[in-house]
PDB file of C-alpha atoms in Angstrom:
ATOM      1  CA  MET A   1       0.000   0.000   0.000  1.00 68.00           C
ATOM      2  CA  SER A   2       1.352   3.424  -0.932  1.00 85.00           C
ATOM      3  CA  ALA A   3       1.864   6.190   1.638  1.00 82.00           C
ATOM      4  CA  LEU A   4      -0.928   8.150  -0.055  1.00 77.00           C
ATOM      5  CA  ALA A   5      -3.391   5.244   0.136  1.00 80.00           C
ATOM      6  CA  ALA A   6      -2.478   4.669   3.786  1.00 81.00           C
ATOM      7  CA  GLU A   7      -3.053   8.346   4.562  1.00 77.00           C
ATOM      8  CA  ILE A   8      -6.422   8.293   2.793  1.00 79.00           C
ATOM      9  CA  ASP A   9      -7.406   5.334   4.993  1.00 80.00           C
ATOM     10  CA  LYS A  10      -6.472   7.385   8.082  1.00 78.00           C
ATOM     11  CA  LEU A  11      -8.777  10.299   7.205  1.00 78.00           C
ATOM     12  CA  PRO A  12     -11.459  10.821   9.849  1.00 74.00           C
ATOM     13  CA  SER A  13     -14.834   9.448   8.852  1.00 76.00           C
ATOM     14  CA  ASN A  14     -16.841  12.505   9.854  1.00 74.00           C
ATOM     15  CA  GLN A  15     -19.563  14.329   7.945  1.00 69.00           C
ATOM     16  CA  ALA A  16     -17.161  16.873   6.437  1.00 71.00           C
ATOM     17  CA  THR A  17     -14.755  14.237   5.069  1.00 74.00           C
ATOM     18  CA  MET A  18     -17.612  12.128   3.721  1.00 78.00           C
ATOM     19  CA  GLU A  19     -18.680  15.136   1.617  1.00 81.00           C
ATOM     20  CA  LEU A  20     -15.316  15.166  -0.216  1.00 84.00           C
ATOM     21  CA  ASN A  21     -14.877  13.434  -3.570  1.00 84.00           C
ATOM     22  CA  GLU A  22     -11.959  11.074  -4.259  1.00 85.00           C
ATOM     23  CA  GLU A  23      -9.686  13.792  -5.713  1.00 84.00           C
ATOM     24  CA  GLN A  24     -10.360  16.029  -2.718  1.00 85.00           C
ATOM     25  CA  LYS A  25      -9.550  13.136  -0.355  1.00 84.00           C
ATOM     26  CA  LYS A  26      -6.252  12.636  -2.202  1.00 83.00           C
ATOM     27  CA  ALA A  27      -5.450  16.332  -1.812  1.00 82.00           C
ATOM     28  CA  LEU A  28      -6.290  16.176   1.900  1.00 82.00           C
ATOM     29  CA  ALA A  29      -4.051  13.120   2.313  1.00 83.00           C
ATOM     30  CA  LEU A  30      -1.222  14.820   0.393  1.00 80.00           C
ATOM     31  CA  ASN A  31      -1.568  17.829   2.676  1.00 80.00           C
ATOM     32  CA  ALA A  32      -1.214  15.546   5.703  1.00 81.00           C
ATOM     33  CA  LEU A  33       1.923  14.002   4.184  1.00 79.00           C
ATOM     34  CA  THR A  34       3.505  17.415   3.558  1.00 79.00           C
ATOM     35  CA  VAL A  35       5.913  17.856   6.457  1.00 74.00           C
ATOM     36  CA  GLU A  36       7.071  21.324   5.491  1.00 71.00           C
ATOM     37  CA  GLY A  37       6.642  23.665   2.608  1.00 67.00           C
ATOM     38  CA  THR A  38       3.770  25.270   0.830  1.00 70.00           C
ATOM     39  CA  VAL A  39       0.488  23.724  -0.235  1.00 74.00           C
ATOM     40  CA  ILE A  40      -1.196  25.471  -3.151  1.00 78.00           C
ATOM     41  CA  ILE A  41      -4.792  24.763  -4.117  1.00 80.00           C
ATOM     42  CA  GLN A  42      -5.660  26.079  -7.558  1.00 81.00           C
ATOM     43  CA  GLY A  43      -8.101  25.336 -10.332  1.00 83.00           C
ATOM     44  CA  PRO A  44     -10.907  26.723 -12.429  1.00 87.00           C
ATOM     45  CA  PRO A  45     -14.167  27.929 -10.894  1.00 85.00           C
ATOM     46  CA  GLY A  46     -16.545  25.258  -9.661  1.00 88.00           C
ATOM     47  CA  THR A  47     -13.991  22.503  -9.081  1.00 88.00           C
ATOM     48  CA  GLY A  48     -14.399  22.332  -5.279  1.00 89.00           C
ATOM     49  CA  LYS A  49     -11.406  24.338  -4.041  1.00 88.00           C
ATOM     50  CA  SER A  50     -13.389  26.239  -1.397  1.00 89.00           C
ATOM     51  CA  HIS A  51     -15.201  23.066  -0.358  1.00 88.00           C
ATOM     52  CA  LEU A  52     -11.889  21.213   0.066  1.00 89.00           C
ATOM     53  CA  LEU A  53     -10.332  24.074   2.033  1.00 88.00           C
ATOM     54  CA  ALA A  54     -13.342  24.656   4.298  1.00 88.00           C
ATOM     55  CA  LYS A  55     -14.213  21.037   5.044  1.00 86.00           C
ATOM     56  CA  GLY A  56     -10.807  19.413   4.877  1.00 87.00           C
ATOM     57  CA  ILE A  57      -7.504  21.210   4.653  1.00 86.00           C
ATOM     58  CA  LEU A  58      -8.006  24.201   6.965  1.00 87.00           C
ATOM     59  CA  PRO A  59      -9.639  22.205   9.805  1.00 86.00           C
ATOM     60  CA  GLN A  60      -6.872  19.597   9.425  1.00 84.00           C
ATOM     61  CA  MET A  61      -4.186  22.267   9.659  1.00 85.00           C
ATOM     62  CA  LEU A  62      -5.833  23.936  12.665  1.00 85.00           C
ATOM     63  CA  ARG A  63      -5.955  20.565  14.466  1.00 84.00           C
ATOM     64  CA  ASN A  64      -2.206  20.284  13.789  1.00 84.00           C
ATOM     65  CA  HIS A  65      -1.603  23.818  15.174  1.00 85.00           C
ATOM     66  CA  ASP A  66      -0.312  25.021  11.795  1.00 85.00           C
ATOM     67  CA  ARG A  67      -0.145  28.615  10.652  1.00 85.00           C
ATOM     68  CA  VAL A  68      -1.867  29.233   7.327  1.00 86.00           C
ATOM     69  CA  LEU A  69      -2.089  32.159   4.923  1.00 85.00           C
ATOM     70  CA  VAL A  70      -5.107  32.121   2.583  1.00 87.00           C
ATOM     71  CA  ILE A  71      -5.001  34.597  -0.285  1.00 85.00           C
ATOM     72  CA  CYS A  72      -7.602  35.351  -2.943  1.00 84.00           C
ATOM     73  CA  ASN A  73      -8.074  38.010  -5.589  1.00 81.00           C
ATOM     74  CA  SER A  74     -11.353  39.265  -4.136  1.00 87.00           C
ATOM     75  CA  ASN A  75     -12.612  40.267  -0.726  1.00 90.00           C
ATOM     76  CA  ALA A  76     -15.929  38.525  -1.391  1.00 91.00           C
ATOM     77  CA  ALA A  77     -14.148  35.194  -1.972  1.00 89.00           C
ATOM     78  CA  LEU A  78     -12.162  35.592   1.250  1.00 90.00           C
ATOM     79  CA  ASP A  79     -15.248  36.409   3.295  1.00 93.00           C
ATOM     80  CA  GLU A  80     -17.173  33.479   1.798  1.00 91.00           C
ATOM     81  CA  LEU A  81     -14.355  31.028   2.518  1.00 91.00           C
ATOM     82  CA  LEU A  82     -13.895  32.307   6.069  1.00 91.00           C
ATOM     83  CA  THR A  83     -17.636  31.865   6.655  1.00 92.00           C
ATOM     84  CA  LYS A  84     -17.547  28.303   5.266  1.00 89.00           C
ATOM     85  CA  VAL A  85     -14.610  27.382   7.503  1.00 88.00           C
ATOM     86  CA  ASN A  86     -16.243  28.856  10.587  1.00 88.00           C
ATOM     87  CA  ASP A  87     -19.497  27.048   9.781  1.00 85.00           C
ATOM     88  CA  GLN A  88     -17.647  23.722  10.157  1.00 76.00           C
ATOM     89  CA  GLN A  89     -16.761  24.552  13.734  1.00 77.00           C
ATOM     90  CA  ASP A  90     -17.192  27.796  15.620  1.00 71.00           C
ATOM     91  CA  TYR A  91     -13.496  28.680  15.744  1.00 76.00           C
ATOM     92  CA  GLY A  92     -13.575  32.310  16.778  1.00 70.00           C
ATOM     93  CA  SER A  93     -11.164  35.172  16.276  1.00 73.00           C
ATOM     94  CA  GLN A  94      -8.176  33.453  17.866  1.00 82.00           C
ATOM     95  CA  GLU A  95      -7.994  30.870  15.086  1.00 88.00           C
ATOM     96  CA  LEU A  96      -9.412  32.805  12.139  1.00 90.00           C
ATOM     97  CA  ILE A  97      -8.093  36.262  11.252  1.00 90.00           C
ATOM     98  CA  ARG A  98      -9.460  38.504   8.513  1.00 92.00           C
ATOM     99  CA  ALA A  99      -6.794  41.024   7.526  1.00 89.00           C
ATOM    100  CA  GLY A 100      -7.204  43.846   5.067  1.00 85.00           C
ATOM    101  CA  PHE A 101      -9.025  47.125   4.905  1.00 84.00           C
ATOM    102  CA  GLU A 102     -12.062  47.287   7.172  1.00 86.00           C
ATOM    103  CA  LYS A 103     -14.241  48.994   4.543  1.00 88.00           C
ATOM    104  CA  SER A 104     -13.673  46.049   2.179  1.00 88.00           C
ATOM    105  CA  ILE A 105     -14.687  43.346   4.637  1.00 90.00           C
ATOM    106  CA  GLY A 106     -18.207  41.950   4.811  1.00 91.00           C
ATOM    107  CA  GLU A 107     -20.279  42.702   7.902  1.00 92.00           C
ATOM    108  CA  ASP A 108     -20.742  39.003   8.702  1.00 91.00           C
ATOM    109  CA  VAL A 109     -16.977  38.479   9.205  1.00 92.00           C
ATOM    110  CA  LEU A 110     -16.064  41.751  10.925  1.00 92.00           C
ATOM    111  CA  ASN A 111     -15.652  39.939  14.261  1.00 90.00           C
ATOM    112  CA  PHE A 112     -12.559  38.227  12.740  1.00 91.00           C
ATOM    113  CA  PHE A 113     -11.053  41.513  11.531  1.00 91.00           C
ATOM    114  CA  VAL A 114      -7.607  42.636  12.690  1.00 89.00           C
ATOM    115  CA  ALA A 115      -6.483  46.079  11.546  1.00 85.00           C
ATOM    116  CA  ASP A 116      -3.268  46.218   9.532  1.00 78.00           C
ATOM    117  CA  LYS A 117      -1.573  48.330  12.214  1.00 81.00           C
ATOM    118  CA  ASP A 118      -2.275  45.597  14.800  1.00 86.00           C
ATOM    119  CA  LEU A 119      -1.624  42.563  12.606  1.00 84.00           C
ATOM    120  CA  GLU A 120       2.057  42.050  13.398  1.00 83.00           C
ATOM    121  CA  VAL A 121       1.438  42.147  17.172  1.00 86.00           C
ATOM    122  CA  GLN A 122      -1.636  39.896  16.924  1.00 84.00           C
ATOM    123  CA  LEU A 123       0.212  37.291  14.840  1.00 83.00           C
ATOM    124  CA  SER A 124       3.111  37.320  17.277  1.00 84.00           C
ATOM    125  CA  LEU A 125       0.769  36.751  20.226  1.00 83.00           C
ATOM    126  CA  ARG A 126      -0.922  33.835  18.486  1.00 81.00           C
ATOM    127  CA  GLN A 127       2.429  32.263  17.589  1.00 80.00           C
ATOM    128  CA  GLN A 128       3.532  32.450  21.225  1.00 82.00           C
ATOM    129  CA  GLY A 129       0.342  30.673  22.247  1.00 76.00           C
ATOM    130  CA  GLY A 130       1.363  27.658  20.158  1.00 77.00           C
ATOM    131  CA  ASN A 131      -2.029  27.224  18.533  1.00 77.00           C
ATOM    132  CA  GLY A 132      -2.674  27.198  14.825  1.00 82.00           C
ATOM    133  CA  PHE A 133      -4.363  30.068  13.029  1.00 83.00           C
ATOM    134  CA  VAL A 134      -5.473  31.062   9.542  1.00 84.00           C
ATOM    135  CA  VAL A 135      -5.006  34.540   8.087  1.00 85.00           C
ATOM    136  CA  PHE A 136      -7.363  35.460   5.236  1.00 85.00           C
ATOM    137  CA  THR A 137      -6.168  38.378   3.125  1.00 82.00           C
ATOM    138  CA  LYS A 138      -6.444  39.796  -0.359  1.00 80.00           C
ATOM    139  CA  PHE A 139      -3.595  39.053  -2.750  1.00 69.00           C
ATOM    140  CA  SER A 140      -2.420  42.689  -2.980  1.00 63.00           C
ATOM    141  CA  LEU A 141      -1.802  42.812   0.785  1.00 58.00           C
ATOM    142  CA  VAL A 142       0.542  39.803   0.649  1.00 59.00           C
ATOM    143  CA  ALA A 143       3.353  41.856  -0.891  1.00 59.00           C
ATOM    144  CA  ALA A 144       3.167  44.330   1.978  1.00 56.00           C
ATOM    145  CA  LEU A 145       3.124  41.517   4.563  1.00 60.00           C
ATOM    146  CA  ALA A 146       6.116  39.851   2.892  1.00 63.00           C
ATOM    147  CA  GLU A 147       8.029  43.106   2.986  1.00 57.00           C
ATOM    148  CA  LEU A 148       7.264  43.502   6.687  1.00 56.00           C
ATOM    149  CA  ALA A 149       8.306  39.920   7.399  1.00 60.00           C
ATOM    150  CA  SER A 150      11.619  40.397   5.605  1.00 60.00           C
ATOM    151  CA  GLY A 151      12.439  43.525   7.607  1.00 52.00           C
ATOM    152  CA  GLY A 152      11.473  45.934   4.823  1.00 46.00           C
ATOM    153  CA  ALA A 153      10.179  49.454   5.200  1.00 39.00           C
ATOM    154  CA  ARG A 154       7.148  50.073   7.372  1.00 37.00           C
TER     155      ARG A 154
END
């Protein structure tokens, strides 16, 4: 039996996992086998990326106390994905963080919002706590975060 097949067999048999198709289960198993590095989920619209992230990969990574950065091209997509993830389990603002510009964030996810000026401190506090967390942000903000992380200009 391959490592991938063995990992698929180890997936929890809960409602969320049962709603995944075979390709999504493979992706979830591959994510579990990834010890370090980046996992990228991409594909055309309607192929189940959000479903896989919300019901499989992000809950799996939070259980493992991982730190995750989710980026999208639109604020609406970020807010929808954050809502889907939180619907799986009521995580709260310690595990799910919505970064960006407050005016661009939907009202239903404002309780997850962390202002840009507070983001660095909030991420540091969460890292010290040892728990996993997910940051949802628009693609254009990633460049600014990367510059901050590398010691660039503030």
